Short mmCIF file of C-alpha atoms in Angstrom, two decimals:
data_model
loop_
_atom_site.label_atom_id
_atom_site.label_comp_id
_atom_site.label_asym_id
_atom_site.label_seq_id
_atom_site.Cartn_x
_atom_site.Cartn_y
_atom_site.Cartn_z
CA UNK A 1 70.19 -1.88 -98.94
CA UNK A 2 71.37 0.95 -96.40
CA UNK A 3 69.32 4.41 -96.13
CA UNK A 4 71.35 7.48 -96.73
CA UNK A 5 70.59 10.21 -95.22
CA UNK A 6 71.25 14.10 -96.74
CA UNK A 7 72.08 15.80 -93.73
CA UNK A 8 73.39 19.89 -94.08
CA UNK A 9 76.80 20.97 -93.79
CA UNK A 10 77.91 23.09 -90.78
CA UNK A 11 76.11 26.22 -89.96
CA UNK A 12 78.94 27.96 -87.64
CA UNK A 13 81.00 30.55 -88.91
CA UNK A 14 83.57 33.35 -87.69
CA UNK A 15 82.53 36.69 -87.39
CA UNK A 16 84.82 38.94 -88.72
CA UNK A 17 83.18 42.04 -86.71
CA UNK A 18 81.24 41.44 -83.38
CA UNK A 19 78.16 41.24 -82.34
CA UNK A 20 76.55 43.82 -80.49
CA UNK A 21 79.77 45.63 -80.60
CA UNK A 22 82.31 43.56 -79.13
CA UNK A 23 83.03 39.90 -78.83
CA UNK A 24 82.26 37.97 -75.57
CA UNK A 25 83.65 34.77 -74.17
CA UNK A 26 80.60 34.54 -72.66
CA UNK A 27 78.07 32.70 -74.98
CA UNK A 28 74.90 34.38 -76.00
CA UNK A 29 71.95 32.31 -77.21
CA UNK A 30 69.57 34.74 -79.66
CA UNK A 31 66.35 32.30 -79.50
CA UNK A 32 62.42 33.10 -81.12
CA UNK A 33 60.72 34.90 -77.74
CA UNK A 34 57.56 33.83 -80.27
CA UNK A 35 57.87 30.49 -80.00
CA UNK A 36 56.96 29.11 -76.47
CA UNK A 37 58.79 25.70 -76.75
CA UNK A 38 61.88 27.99 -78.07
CA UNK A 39 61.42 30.21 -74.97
CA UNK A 40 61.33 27.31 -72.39
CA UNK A 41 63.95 25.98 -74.03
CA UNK A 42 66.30 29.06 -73.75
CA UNK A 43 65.16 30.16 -70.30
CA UNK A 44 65.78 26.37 -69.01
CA UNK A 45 69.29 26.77 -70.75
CA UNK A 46 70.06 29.74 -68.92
CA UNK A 47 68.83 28.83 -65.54
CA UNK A 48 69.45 25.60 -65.40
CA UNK A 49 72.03 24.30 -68.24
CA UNK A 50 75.21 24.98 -65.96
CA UNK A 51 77.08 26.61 -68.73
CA UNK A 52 78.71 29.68 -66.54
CA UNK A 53 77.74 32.72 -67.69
CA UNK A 54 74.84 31.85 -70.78
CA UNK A 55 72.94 35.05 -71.73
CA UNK A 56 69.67 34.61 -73.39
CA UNK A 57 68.14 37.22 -75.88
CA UNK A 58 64.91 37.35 -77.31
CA UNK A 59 65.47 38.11 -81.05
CA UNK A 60 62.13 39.11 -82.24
CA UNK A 61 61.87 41.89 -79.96
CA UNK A 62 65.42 43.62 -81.83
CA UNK A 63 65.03 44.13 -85.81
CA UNK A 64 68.31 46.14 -85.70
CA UNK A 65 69.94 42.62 -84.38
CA UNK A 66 67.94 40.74 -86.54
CA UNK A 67 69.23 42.68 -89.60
CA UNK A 68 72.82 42.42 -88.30
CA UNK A 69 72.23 38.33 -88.44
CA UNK A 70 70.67 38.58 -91.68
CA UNK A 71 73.44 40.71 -92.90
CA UNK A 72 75.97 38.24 -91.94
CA UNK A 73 73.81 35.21 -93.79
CA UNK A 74 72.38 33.75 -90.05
CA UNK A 75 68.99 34.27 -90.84
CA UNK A 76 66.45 34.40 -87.60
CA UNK A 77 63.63 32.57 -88.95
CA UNK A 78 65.78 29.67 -89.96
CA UNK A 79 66.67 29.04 -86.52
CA UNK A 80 68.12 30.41 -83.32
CA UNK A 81 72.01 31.78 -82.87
CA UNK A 82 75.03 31.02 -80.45
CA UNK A 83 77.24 33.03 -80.40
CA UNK A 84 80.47 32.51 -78.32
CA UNK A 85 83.49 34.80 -78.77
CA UNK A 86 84.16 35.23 -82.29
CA UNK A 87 82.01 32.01 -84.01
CA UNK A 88 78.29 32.32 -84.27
CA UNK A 89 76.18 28.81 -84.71
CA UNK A 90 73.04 28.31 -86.25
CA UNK A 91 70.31 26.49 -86.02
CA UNK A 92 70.80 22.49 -85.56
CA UNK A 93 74.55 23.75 -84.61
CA UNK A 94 73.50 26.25 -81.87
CA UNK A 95 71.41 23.63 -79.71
CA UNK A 96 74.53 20.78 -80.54
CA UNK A 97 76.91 23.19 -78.95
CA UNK A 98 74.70 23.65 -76.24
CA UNK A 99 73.58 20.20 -75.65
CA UNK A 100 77.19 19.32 -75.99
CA UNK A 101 78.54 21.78 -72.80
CA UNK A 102 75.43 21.47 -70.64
CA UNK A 103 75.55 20.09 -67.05
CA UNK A 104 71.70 20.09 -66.91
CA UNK A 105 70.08 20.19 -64.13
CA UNK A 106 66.36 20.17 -65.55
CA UNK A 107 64.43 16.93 -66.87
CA UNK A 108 63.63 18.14 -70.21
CA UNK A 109 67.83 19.33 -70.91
CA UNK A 110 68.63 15.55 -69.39
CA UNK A 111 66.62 14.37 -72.23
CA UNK A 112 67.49 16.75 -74.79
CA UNK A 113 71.44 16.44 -74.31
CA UNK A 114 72.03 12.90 -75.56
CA UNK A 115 69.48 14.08 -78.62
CA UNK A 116 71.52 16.60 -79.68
CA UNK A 117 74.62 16.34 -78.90
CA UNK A 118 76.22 14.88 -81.98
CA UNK A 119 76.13 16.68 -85.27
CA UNK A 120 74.58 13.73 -86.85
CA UNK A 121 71.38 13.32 -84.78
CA UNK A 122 70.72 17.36 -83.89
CA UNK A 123 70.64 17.84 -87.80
CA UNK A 124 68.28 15.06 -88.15
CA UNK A 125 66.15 16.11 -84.76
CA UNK A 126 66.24 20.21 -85.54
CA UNK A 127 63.71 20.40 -88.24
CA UNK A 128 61.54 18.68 -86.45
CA UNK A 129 61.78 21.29 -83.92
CA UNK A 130 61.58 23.90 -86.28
CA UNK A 131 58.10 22.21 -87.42
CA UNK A 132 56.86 22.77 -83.75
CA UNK A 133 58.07 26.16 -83.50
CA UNK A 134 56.24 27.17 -87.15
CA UNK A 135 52.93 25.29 -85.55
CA UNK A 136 53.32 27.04 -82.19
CA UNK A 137 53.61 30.37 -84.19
CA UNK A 138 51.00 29.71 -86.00
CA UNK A 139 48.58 28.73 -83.45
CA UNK A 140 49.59 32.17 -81.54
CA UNK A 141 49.35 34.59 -85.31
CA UNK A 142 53.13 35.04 -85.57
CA UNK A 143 54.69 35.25 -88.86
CA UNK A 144 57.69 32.95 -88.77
CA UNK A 145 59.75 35.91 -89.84
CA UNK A 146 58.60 38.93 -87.88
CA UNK A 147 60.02 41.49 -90.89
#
């Protein structure tokens, strides 16, 4: 008999007003500063994903942008945000889209592309990440939701 697996629908939606105030072509990733593996990951991305022009932004540091998320249902402690002109992603979706338009140039995004790249295995892989990004937080005192 075959296993089934429940795996969540999309998490990417258009914004119908921008972020910070006006949309960008150029993709921003809003990522836990928290987290250590989620801040390696991000910094790496920027540096080193060769995706022209990547911005990074730690979101824990900004409650007004965390409340802007939150008011548009892309809630920060259930994962990080893309957001590339006027579509955000979120969680599993924002590292797929990533993974998917990376040219990486660092060991650990040469492993992680092939991961995540598909919908199918970065919504099966992402809450496992999430799990070591809860432990991480914990370890260091850090609520998983900083408000």
């Amino acid at each position: 008999m075959p296993l089934h697996f429940s795996v969540p629908s999309h998490d990417k939606m258009k914004l119908q007003t921008p972020l910070l105030g006006k949309y960008s072509s150029i993709p921003l990733f809003i990522y836990d500063g928290g987290c250590p593996f989620c801040r390696h990951f991000a910094e790496l991305s920027e540096l080193r994903s060769g995706i022209k022009g990547l911005r990074i932004y730690d979101g824990r540091v900004d409650k007004t942008l965390r409340d802007d998320l939150r008011s548009r249902g892309l809630s920060f402690s259930e994962g990080a945000v893309l957001v590339v002109d006027d579509e955000a992603f979120h969680g599993a979706e924002a590292i797929q889209w990533l993974c998917t338009h990376m040219n990486p140039s660092a060991q650990l995004l040469h492993v992680l592309k092939p991961l995540m790249s598909t919908p199918l295995r970065s919504r099966l892989i992402y809450p496992l990440l999430r799990l070591a990004r809860l432990i991480a937080l914990a370890c260091r005192k850090l609520a998983l939701d900083p408000d």
